[in-house]
Amino acid sequence: MQVDIAIVGAGPAGLCFARSLAGSGLRVAVLERQPHASIAAPAFDGREIALTHASRRILDDLGLWARIDPEQISDLRDARIIDGDATDGLTITAGDGRRDQLGWLVPNHLIRQAAFDTVDGLDDVELLCGVGVSGIVHRSGGVDVMLQDGRTLGARLLVAADSRFSEVRRMLGIGARSRDFGKRMLVCRVAHEKPHAHVAWEWFDYGQTLALLPLNGHRASVVLTLPPQQMREVEALDDAAFAADMQRRFRDRLGTMTTIGTRHVYPLVGVFADRFVAGRAALIGDAAVGMHPVTAHGFNLGLQGQARLAAEIREAAAAGRDIAGERMLRRYDRAHRSAAWPLFAATGLVASLYTDDRPSARLLRTATLRIANRLAPFRRAIAAHLTQGGAAK
Ligand SMILES: Cc1cc2nc3c(=O)[nH]c(=O)nc-3n(C[C@H](O)[C@H](O)[C@H](O)COP(=O)(O)OP(=O)(O)OC[C@H]3O[C@@H](n4cnc5c(N)ncnc54)[C@H](O)[C@@H]3O)c2cc1C
């Protein structure tokens, strides 16, 4: 088997990248460890992905947005950040970014579904499922990807999109800064009595972090972050006891809660690859940067990165240049690194400070939010960051 580009990982980043390359004249293969059925009809995984205006524009351009049921897309108008026992907090409003809303919430499995549907059946994109990678061999002008079933896939460029725990990244000899936050994050849909007005909450409470992601109707996804032992106790609750526990944790601010979805728990590990490229290879999505979800930026960043790399490749192919040229790969590395590092570093700082319950840290937490709340330019800068990227179609 010989293709121009081999992508490892048919997650949202890998499939969006394949879609971005479709029609470029290049032959693409996407390798996925999971069986075809799991990729063709992804199961609900509890993640509600907050998408920025720039991400919506990319998803529109790739033809994904139109494939997502509008009723499953929830408006994200404003965001409120609350510290400890406070009842109010820092509010980032869409108006600060001169828009009607900060972004949208879309279930992750529907993004994956739409991404699969846009590549399924394309002549120039082949999906090979149910097979992992056992090794990589560099040869002149290309890379041989050894598959676990004994086959070999030759490619001019190898792109790793195989998650933050990327095996391909390791096979390429690329190291990564990895930080285990030592906590677990639970996500679950609930119905609640009082309206949320489409405002997302990030509540850095003492001993726990809560988030509320507003879904259409009186529904939301609640997000709870706890150390593993405490999380096991929450996981063991039945649905009614879980809803009561969440209602108590949210101090009844949304009234009665009822569990309406399944619970999903994720480990909290942040990863930043030392390099995003190697000889005839590049990393995209979480394989390059695996963000802590607290600032809801992982996939937004992954989408930007894949678009950047795809644009470089398309330009090289159209000009008859090498699609894995060193200078071109370095350009991608530089551009994506400088977009990703400030966000990654800031997210790590926020996650560390706002889960530190020592008295000195509590003072700093409160003071920082108060100052930020009074600084209109700061609030505007965040709103502008989320809403930049041009009006969505
Ligand atoms: C609870 C939670 C909430 C989040 N909320 C947001 C949010 O609001 N906004 C946002 O922008 N981001 C959010 N994220 C981040 C977002 O989900 C990820 O950034 C995104 O899923 C990364 O996509 P990916 O394709 O790079 O990796 P993944 O989704 O991890 O997909 C990787 C794919 O590669 C496959 N694979 C792995 N190893 C191999 C191998 N060796 N061979 C072949 N295939 C392999 C896997 O089976 C999988 O299909 C959140 C994450 C979590 C956990």
Short mmCIF file of C-alpha atoms and ligand atoms in Angstrom, two decimals:
data_model
loop_
_atom_site.label_atom_id
_atom_site.label_comp_id
_atom_site.label_asym_id
_atom_site.label_seq_id
_atom_site.Cartn_x
_atom_site.Cartn_y
_atom_site.Cartn_z
CA MET A 1 0.00 0.00 0.00
CA GLN A 2 1.35 3.41 -0.97
CA VAL A 3 -0.23 6.82 -0.33
CA ASP A 4 0.93 10.42 -0.20
CA ILE A 5 -0.15 11.06 3.38
CA ALA A 6 -0.77 8.54 6.16
CA ILE A 7 -2.74 9.90 9.14
CA VAL A 8 -2.74 7.82 12.32
CA GLY A 9 -5.92 8.36 14.35
CA ALA A 10 -9.48 8.90 13.06
CA GLY A 11 -10.46 11.17 15.94
CA PRO A 12 -11.91 14.61 15.23
CA ALA A 13 -8.48 16.08 14.41
CA GLY A 14 -7.38 13.25 12.08
CA LEU A 15 -10.69 13.15 10.19
CA CYS A 16 -10.90 16.95 9.85
CA PHE A 17 -7.35 16.94 8.50
CA ALA A 18 -8.24 14.24 5.96
CA ARG A 19 -11.25 16.33 4.93
CA SER A 20 -9.04 19.43 4.61
CA LEU A 21 -6.82 17.57 2.14
CA ALA A 22 -9.64 16.08 0.06
CA GLY A 23 -9.54 17.20 -3.56
CA SER A 24 -5.91 18.33 -3.36
CA GLY A 25 -4.78 15.58 -5.73
CA LEU A 26 -3.07 13.74 -2.88
CA ARG A 27 -3.94 10.21 -1.79
CA VAL A 28 -4.64 9.98 1.93
CA ALA A 29 -5.03 6.99 4.25
CA VAL A 30 -6.36 7.26 7.81
CA LEU A 31 -5.37 4.44 10.18
CA GLU A 32 -7.54 3.86 13.23
CA ARG A 33 -7.13 1.33 16.01
CA GLN A 34 -10.85 1.18 16.83
CA PRO A 35 -13.23 -0.92 14.74
CA HIS A 36 -14.99 0.74 11.77
CA ALA A 37 -18.38 0.69 13.55
CA SER A 38 -17.06 2.88 16.42
CA ILE A 39 -15.83 5.50 13.96
CA ALA A 40 -18.81 5.32 11.58
CA ALA A 41 -21.33 5.73 14.44
CA PRO A 42 -19.46 7.18 17.44
CA ALA A 43 -21.09 6.69 20.83
CA PHE A 44 -21.98 9.61 23.13
CA ASP A 45 -18.91 10.28 25.29
CA GLY A 46 -20.25 13.01 27.58
CA ARG A 47 -18.00 15.75 26.15
CA GLU A 48 -19.79 18.92 25.08
CA ILE A 49 -17.25 20.81 23.02
CA ALA A 50 -17.28 24.61 23.34
CA LEU A 51 -16.44 25.93 19.90
CA THR A 52 -15.19 29.43 19.10
CA HIS A 53 -16.26 31.51 16.10
CA ALA A 54 -13.00 30.65 14.31
CA SER A 55 -13.70 26.93 14.79
CA ARG A 56 -17.21 27.28 13.48
CA ARG A 57 -15.83 28.95 10.38
CA ILE A 58 -13.43 26.02 9.78
CA LEU A 59 -16.18 23.45 10.38
CA ASP A 60 -18.41 25.38 7.98
CA ASP A 61 -15.72 25.42 5.31
CA LEU A 62 -15.13 21.68 5.73
CA GLY A 63 -18.86 20.96 5.37
CA LEU A 64 -19.18 19.56 8.91
CA TRP A 65 -21.30 22.26 10.50
CA ALA A 66 -24.22 21.75 8.12
CA ARG A 67 -24.27 18.04 9.00
CA ILE A 68 -24.84 18.63 12.71
CA ASP A 69 -28.48 18.65 13.84
CA PRO A 70 -29.15 22.32 14.79
CA GLU A 71 -31.21 21.19 17.78
CA GLN A 72 -28.07 19.59 19.21
CA ILE A 73 -26.12 22.85 18.95
CA SER A 74 -26.49 25.05 22.04
CA ASP A 75 -25.66 28.74 22.18
CA LEU A 76 -22.92 29.80 24.54
CA ARG A 77 -23.76 33.44 25.28
CA ASP A 78 -21.62 34.42 28.24
CA ALA A 79 -19.16 32.77 30.62
CA ARG A 80 -19.02 33.31 34.37
CA ILE A 81 -16.01 32.48 36.49
CA ILE A 82 -16.74 32.04 40.18
CA ASP A 83 -14.26 31.56 43.01
CA GLY A 84 -14.94 29.77 46.29
CA ASP A 85 -18.12 30.81 48.09
CA ALA A 86 -18.75 33.93 45.97
CA THR A 87 -22.16 34.26 44.37
CA ASP A 88 -20.99 36.45 41.52
CA GLY A 89 -17.68 36.48 39.67
CA LEU A 90 -15.90 37.50 36.52
CA THR A 91 -18.30 37.55 33.58
CA ILE A 92 -17.09 37.47 30.02
CA THR A 93 -19.95 38.62 27.84
CA ALA A 94 -20.36 38.15 24.13
CA GLY A 95 -20.99 41.90 23.93
CA ASP A 96 -17.38 42.46 25.04
CA GLY A 97 -16.40 40.79 21.76
CA ARG A 98 -19.14 42.67 19.88
CA ARG A 99 -21.02 39.46 19.11
CA ASP A 100 -24.32 37.88 20.16
CA GLN A 101 -22.60 34.88 21.67
CA LEU A 102 -19.17 33.67 22.70
CA GLY A 103 -19.53 30.38 20.86
CA TRP A 104 -21.48 27.13 20.64
CA LEU A 105 -21.62 23.82 22.49
CA VAL A 106 -21.68 20.71 20.32
CA PRO A 107 -21.53 17.10 21.59
CA ASN A 108 -18.16 15.58 20.71
CA HIS A 109 -19.64 12.42 19.19
CA LEU A 110 -21.66 14.55 16.72
CA ILE A 111 -18.48 16.37 15.63
CA ARG A 112 -16.85 12.97 15.13
CA GLN A 113 -19.92 11.73 13.25
CA ALA A 114 -19.98 14.76 10.95
CA ALA A 115 -16.24 14.43 10.34
CA PHE A 116 -16.62 10.76 9.44
CA ASP A 117 -19.58 11.49 7.13
CA THR A 118 -17.61 14.12 5.20
CA VAL A 119 -14.74 11.73 4.39
CA ASP A 120 -16.72 8.52 4.01
CA GLY A 121 -16.82 7.48 0.39
CA LEU A 122 -14.30 10.04 -0.88
CA ASP A 123 -12.14 8.64 -3.71
CA ASP A 124 -8.93 10.12 -2.36
CA VAL A 125 -9.33 9.23 1.34
CA GLU A 126 -9.13 5.63 2.54
CA LEU A 127 -10.03 4.63 6.10
CA LEU A 128 -8.28 1.57 7.54
CA CYS A 129 -9.90 0.63 10.86
CA GLY A 130 -9.23 -1.95 13.53
CA VAL A 131 -5.47 -1.74 13.15
CA GLY A 132 -2.74 -0.05 15.16
CA VAL A 133 0.83 0.88 14.28
CA SER A 134 3.71 -1.38 15.34
CA GLY A 135 6.63 0.60 13.97
CA ILE A 136 7.91 3.31 11.65
CA VAL A 137 10.82 3.04 9.24
CA HIS A 138 12.25 6.08 7.43
CA ARG A 139 13.39 5.53 3.86
CA SER A 140 14.50 7.86 1.14
CA GLY A 141 11.62 10.19 0.21
CA GLY A 142 9.14 8.62 2.60
CA VAL A 143 8.12 6.68 5.66
CA ASP A 144 6.99 3.06 5.98
CA VAL A 145 4.30 2.58 8.59
CA MET A 146 4.28 -1.00 9.87
CA LEU A 147 0.78 -2.11 10.80
CA GLN A 148 0.01 -4.53 13.60
CA ASP A 149 -1.62 -6.94 11.15
CA GLY A 150 1.70 -7.35 9.29
CA ARG A 151 0.96 -5.00 6.39
CA THR A 152 3.12 -1.99 5.53
CA LEU A 153 1.79 1.40 4.44
CA GLY A 154 4.22 3.62 2.56
CA ALA A 155 3.68 7.40 2.66
CA ARG A 156 5.53 10.57 1.69
CA LEU A 157 4.31 12.23 4.89
CA LEU A 158 3.17 10.69 8.19
CA VAL A 159 0.81 12.68 10.41
CA ALA A 160 0.14 11.58 13.99
CA ALA A 161 -3.35 12.38 15.31
CA ASP A 162 -3.43 9.52 17.79
CA SER A 163 -4.37 11.37 21.00
CA ARG A 164 -2.39 13.02 23.79
CA PHE A 165 -0.97 9.60 24.67
CA SER A 166 0.34 9.29 21.09
CA GLU A 167 2.39 6.15 20.40
CA VAL A 168 3.45 7.49 17.02
CA ARG A 169 4.94 10.59 18.69
CA ARG A 170 7.12 8.27 20.76
CA MET A 171 8.02 6.13 17.73
CA LEU A 172 9.17 9.32 15.99
CA GLY A 173 11.48 10.03 18.92
CA ILE A 174 9.59 13.20 19.89
CA GLY A 175 9.44 13.81 23.63
CA ALA A 176 6.68 15.71 25.41
CA ARG A 177 6.15 17.71 28.57
CA SER A 178 3.41 15.90 30.33
CA ARG A 179 1.65 16.96 33.49
CA ASP A 180 -0.68 14.74 35.43
CA PHE A 181 -2.98 17.05 37.41
CA GLY A 182 -3.76 14.14 39.73
CA LYS A 183 -7.50 14.71 39.40
CA ARG A 184 -10.37 13.24 37.43
CA MET A 185 -13.12 15.05 35.55
CA LEU A 186 -16.68 13.74 35.45
CA VAL A 187 -19.19 14.96 32.85
CA CYS A 188 -22.91 14.24 32.83
CA ARG A 189 -26.10 15.78 31.47
CA VAL A 190 -28.72 16.97 33.94
CA ALA A 191 -32.09 18.72 33.75
CA HIS A 192 -32.52 21.58 36.19
CA GLU A 193 -35.33 23.76 37.44
CA LYS A 194 -34.04 27.32 37.00
CA PRO A 195 -32.96 28.73 33.61
CA HIS A 196 -29.26 29.02 32.81
CA ALA A 197 -29.71 31.82 30.24
CA HIS A 198 -27.04 30.05 28.12
CA VAL A 199 -24.31 31.21 30.48
CA ALA A 200 -21.44 28.77 31.08
CA TRP A 201 -20.06 28.59 34.60
CA GLU A 202 -16.55 27.74 35.68
CA TRP A 203 -16.70 27.53 39.43
CA PHE A 204 -13.41 27.12 41.25
CA ASP A 205 -14.87 26.04 44.53
CA TYR A 206 -12.79 24.94 47.52
CA GLY A 207 -12.07 21.20 47.35
CA GLN A 208 -13.77 20.78 43.97
CA THR A 209 -14.07 22.46 40.59
CA LEU A 210 -17.48 22.66 38.95
CA ALA A 211 -18.57 23.73 35.52
CA LEU A 212 -21.97 24.13 33.98
CA LEU A 213 -22.28 23.92 30.20
CA PRO A 214 -25.70 25.24 29.14
CA LEU A 215 -27.59 23.03 26.68
CA ASN A 216 -30.87 23.83 24.92
CA GLY A 217 -33.85 23.87 27.29
CA HIS A 218 -33.47 23.56 31.02
CA ARG A 219 -30.59 21.16 30.54
CA ALA A 220 -26.88 21.35 31.11
CA SER A 221 -23.77 19.25 31.25
CA VAL A 222 -22.32 19.36 34.74
CA VAL A 223 -18.57 18.94 35.03
CA LEU A 224 -17.03 17.94 38.35
CA THR A 225 -13.30 17.73 39.07
CA LEU A 226 -12.11 15.82 42.13
CA PRO A 227 -9.19 13.69 43.33
CA PRO A 228 -9.61 10.02 42.23
CA GLN A 229 -10.71 8.60 45.61
CA GLN A 230 -13.51 11.17 46.04
CA MET A 231 -14.51 10.71 42.41
CA ARG A 232 -14.93 6.96 42.93
CA GLU A 233 -17.53 7.73 45.61
CA VAL A 234 -19.46 10.00 43.20
CA GLU A 235 -19.26 7.38 40.46
CA ALA A 236 -20.76 4.78 42.79
CA LEU A 237 -23.94 6.83 43.39
CA ASP A 238 -27.15 5.87 41.59
CA ASP A 239 -28.72 8.45 39.25
CA ALA A 240 -31.05 9.98 41.87
CA ALA A 241 -28.31 10.25 44.49
CA PHE A 242 -25.93 11.70 41.89
CA ALA A 243 -28.45 14.41 40.94
CA ALA A 244 -28.99 15.26 44.61
CA ASP A 245 -25.23 15.38 45.16
CA MET A 246 -24.75 17.74 42.19
CA GLN A 247 -27.63 19.95 43.34
CA ARG A 248 -25.91 20.23 46.73
CA ARG A 249 -22.50 20.90 45.15
CA PHE A 250 -24.10 23.67 43.03
CA ARG A 251 -25.63 25.06 46.28
CA ASP A 252 -29.14 24.76 44.79
CA ARG A 253 -28.40 27.73 42.51
CA LEU A 254 -30.15 25.98 39.60
CA GLY A 255 -32.89 24.42 41.71
CA THR A 256 -33.75 20.73 41.54
CA MET A 257 -31.51 18.63 39.31
CA THR A 258 -32.31 15.33 37.59
CA THR A 259 -29.82 13.04 35.89
CA ILE A 260 -30.66 12.65 32.20
CA GLY A 261 -27.43 11.23 30.77
CA THR A 262 -24.65 8.77 31.34
CA ARG A 263 -21.60 9.69 33.42
CA HIS A 264 -18.15 9.76 31.83
CA VAL A 265 -14.88 10.25 33.69
CA TYR A 266 -11.60 11.45 32.17
CA PRO A 267 -8.08 11.62 33.63
CA LEU A 268 -6.59 15.12 33.66
CA VAL A 269 -3.24 15.05 31.90
CA GLY A 270 -1.79 17.97 29.94
CA VAL A 271 0.76 17.24 27.20
CA PHE A 272 2.87 19.54 25.04
CA ALA A 273 5.14 17.88 22.47
CA ASP A 274 8.77 19.07 22.34
CA ARG A 275 8.47 19.40 18.57
CA PHE A 276 5.46 19.21 16.30
CA VAL A 277 7.47 17.85 13.35
CA ALA A 278 10.20 15.31 12.58
CA GLY A 279 11.64 14.07 9.29
CA ARG A 280 8.66 13.56 6.94
CA ALA A 281 6.29 13.61 9.90
CA ALA A 282 4.07 16.02 11.83
CA LEU A 283 1.84 15.96 14.90
CA ILE A 284 -1.66 17.45 14.98
CA GLY A 285 -4.55 17.60 17.48
CA ASP A 286 -3.96 16.30 20.99
CA ALA A 287 -0.86 14.41 19.79
CA ALA A 288 0.78 17.86 19.50
CA VAL A 289 -0.99 19.65 22.37
CA GLY A 290 -3.26 17.94 24.87
CA MET A 291 -4.86 20.75 26.87
CA HIS A 292 -6.45 20.59 30.32
CA PRO A 293 -10.17 21.04 29.45
CA VAL A 294 -10.70 23.91 31.92
CA THR A 295 -10.32 26.59 29.23
CA ALA A 296 -12.14 24.47 26.60
CA HIS A 297 -9.47 24.97 24.00
CA GLY A 298 -8.14 21.53 23.00
CA PHE A 299 -10.18 20.87 19.90
CA ASN A 300 -10.33 24.55 18.93
CA LEU A 301 -6.55 24.51 18.85
CA GLY A 302 -6.48 21.13 17.07
CA LEU A 303 -8.78 22.46 14.36
CA GLN A 304 -6.57 25.51 13.81
CA GLY A 305 -3.42 23.36 13.67
CA GLN A 306 -4.77 20.89 11.14
CA ALA A 307 -6.03 23.76 8.96
CA ARG A 308 -2.58 25.39 9.10
CA LEU A 309 -0.75 22.19 8.12
CA ALA A 310 -3.27 21.31 5.41
CA ALA A 311 -2.90 24.79 3.88
CA GLU A 312 0.90 24.39 3.77
CA ILE A 313 0.60 20.96 2.15
CA ARG A 314 -1.96 22.06 -0.42
CA GLU A 315 0.22 25.01 -1.37
CA ALA A 316 3.31 22.78 -1.74
CA ALA A 317 1.38 20.22 -3.81
CA ALA A 318 -0.08 22.90 -6.10
CA ALA A 319 3.40 24.36 -6.67
CA GLY A 320 4.90 20.91 -7.34
CA ARG A 321 7.09 21.10 -4.23
CA ASP A 322 7.76 18.33 -1.70
CA ILE A 323 4.67 17.92 0.54
CA ALA A 324 6.97 16.96 3.44
CA GLY A 325 9.65 19.59 2.83
CA GLU A 326 11.71 20.48 5.88
CA ARG A 327 11.18 24.24 5.61
CA MET A 328 7.47 23.86 5.20
CA LEU A 329 7.19 21.53 8.21
CA ARG A 330 9.27 23.94 10.29
CA ARG A 331 6.90 26.77 9.35
CA TYR A 332 3.97 24.73 10.62
CA ASP A 333 5.90 23.89 13.79
CA ARG A 334 6.71 27.54 14.51
CA ALA A 335 3.26 28.90 13.76
CA HIS A 336 1.33 26.27 15.69
CA ARG A 337 3.73 26.37 18.63
CA SER A 338 3.44 30.12 19.00
CA ALA A 339 -0.37 29.90 18.84
CA ALA A 340 -0.54 27.00 21.30
CA TRP A 341 2.11 27.70 23.93
CA PRO A 342 0.60 30.83 25.54
CA LEU A 343 -2.77 29.10 25.83
CA PHE A 344 -1.24 25.91 27.17
CA ALA A 345 0.85 27.76 29.74
CA ALA A 346 -2.02 30.01 30.83
CA THR A 347 -4.36 27.02 31.14
CA GLY A 348 -1.82 25.19 33.32
CA LEU A 349 -1.49 28.26 35.57
CA VAL A 350 -5.24 28.68 35.95
CA ALA A 351 -5.69 24.96 36.71
CA SER A 352 -2.91 25.08 39.33
CA LEU A 353 -3.85 28.32 41.08
CA TYR A 354 -7.58 27.74 41.16
CA THR A 355 -7.29 24.26 42.65
CA ASP A 356 -4.90 25.43 45.37
CA ASP A 357 -6.93 25.86 48.55
CA ARG A 358 -4.16 27.13 50.84
CA PRO A 359 -5.06 30.47 52.53
CA SER A 360 -2.41 32.45 50.57
CA ALA A 361 -3.62 30.99 47.28
CA ARG A 362 -7.25 31.74 48.18
CA LEU A 363 -6.34 35.39 48.65
CA LEU A 364 -4.55 35.48 45.31
CA ARG A 365 -7.47 33.71 43.58
CA THR A 366 -9.99 36.25 44.86
CA ALA A 367 -7.76 39.24 44.15
CA THR A 368 -6.95 38.09 40.60
CA LEU A 369 -10.60 37.64 39.69
CA ARG A 370 -11.59 40.98 41.24
CA ILE A 371 -8.90 42.82 39.29
CA ALA A 372 -9.78 40.98 36.07
CA ASN A 373 -13.45 41.85 36.56
CA ARG A 374 -12.61 45.53 36.86
CA LEU A 375 -10.35 45.53 33.81
CA ALA A 376 -12.63 45.99 30.85
CA PRO A 377 -9.73 45.63 28.35
CA PHE A 378 -8.88 42.21 29.86
CA ARG A 379 -12.48 41.02 29.55
CA ARG A 380 -12.67 42.39 26.04
CA ALA A 381 -9.41 40.63 25.09
CA ILE A 382 -10.79 37.25 26.19
CA ALA A 383 -14.11 37.84 24.43
CA ALA A 384 -12.30 38.96 21.30
CA HIS A 385 -10.11 35.85 21.38
CA LEU A 386 -13.18 33.59 21.52
CA THR A 387 -15.17 35.46 18.91
CA GLN A 388 -12.47 36.36 16.39
CA GLY A 389 -12.34 34.62 13.05
CA GLY A 390 -15.04 36.41 11.11
CA ALA A 391 -18.79 36.02 11.13
CA ALA A 392 -19.95 32.46 10.68
CA LYS A 393 -22.03 31.79 7.62
C1 LIG B 1 -14.00 16.23 29.38
C2 LIG B 1 -13.42 16.94 28.20
C3 LIG B 1 -13.99 18.11 27.74
C4 LIG B 1 -13.45 18.80 26.66
N1 LIG B 1 -14.03 19.97 26.26
C5 LIG B 1 -13.49 20.66 25.23
C6 LIG B 1 -14.06 21.91 24.81
O1 LIG B 1 -15.05 22.39 25.39
N2 LIG B 1 -13.49 22.56 23.76
C7 LIG B 1 -12.41 22.06 23.11
O2 LIG B 1 -11.93 22.70 22.16
N3 LIG B 1 -11.86 20.88 23.48
C8 LIG B 1 -12.36 20.17 24.51
N4 LIG B 1 -11.81 18.99 24.89
C9 LIG B 1 -10.65 18.47 24.13
C10 LIG B 1 -11.06 17.66 22.90
O3 LIG B 1 -11.98 16.65 23.25
C11 LIG B 1 -9.80 17.07 22.29
O4 LIG B 1 -8.89 18.12 22.04
C12 LIG B 1 -10.07 16.34 20.97
O5 LIG B 1 -10.90 15.23 21.18
C13 LIG B 1 -8.75 15.83 20.39
O6 LIG B 1 -8.98 15.19 19.17
P1 LIG B 1 -7.88 14.25 18.54
O7 LIG B 1 -8.47 13.76 17.26
O8 LIG B 1 -6.57 14.94 18.51
O9 LIG B 1 -7.67 13.06 19.59
P2 LIG B 1 -8.69 11.98 20.12
O10 LIG B 1 -10.08 12.50 20.21
O11 LIG B 1 -8.06 11.43 21.35
O12 LIG B 1 -8.68 10.85 18.97
C14 LIG B 1 -7.54 10.07 18.72
C15 LIG B 1 -7.92 8.89 17.82
O13 LIG B 1 -6.74 8.14 17.55
C16 LIG B 1 -6.99 6.76 17.75
N5 LIG B 1 -5.70 6.13 18.11
C17 LIG B 1 -5.01 6.28 19.26
N6 LIG B 1 -3.86 5.59 19.19
C18 LIG B 1 -3.83 4.98 18.00
C19 LIG B 1 -2.89 4.14 17.34
N7 LIG B 1 -1.74 3.79 17.91
N8 LIG B 1 -3.16 3.69 16.10
C20 LIG B 1 -4.33 4.06 15.49
N9 LIG B 1 -5.25 4.85 16.05
C21 LIG B 1 -5.00 5.32 17.28
C22 LIG B 1 -8.03 6.73 18.85
O14 LIG B 1 -8.74 5.51 18.85
C23 LIG B 1 -8.91 7.92 18.49
O15 LIG B 1 -9.91 7.59 17.58
C24 LIG B 1 -12.31 18.29 25.99
C25 LIG B 1 -11.73 17.10 26.43
C26 LIG B 1 -12.26 16.43 27.53
C27 LIG B 1 -11.62 15.16 28.01
#
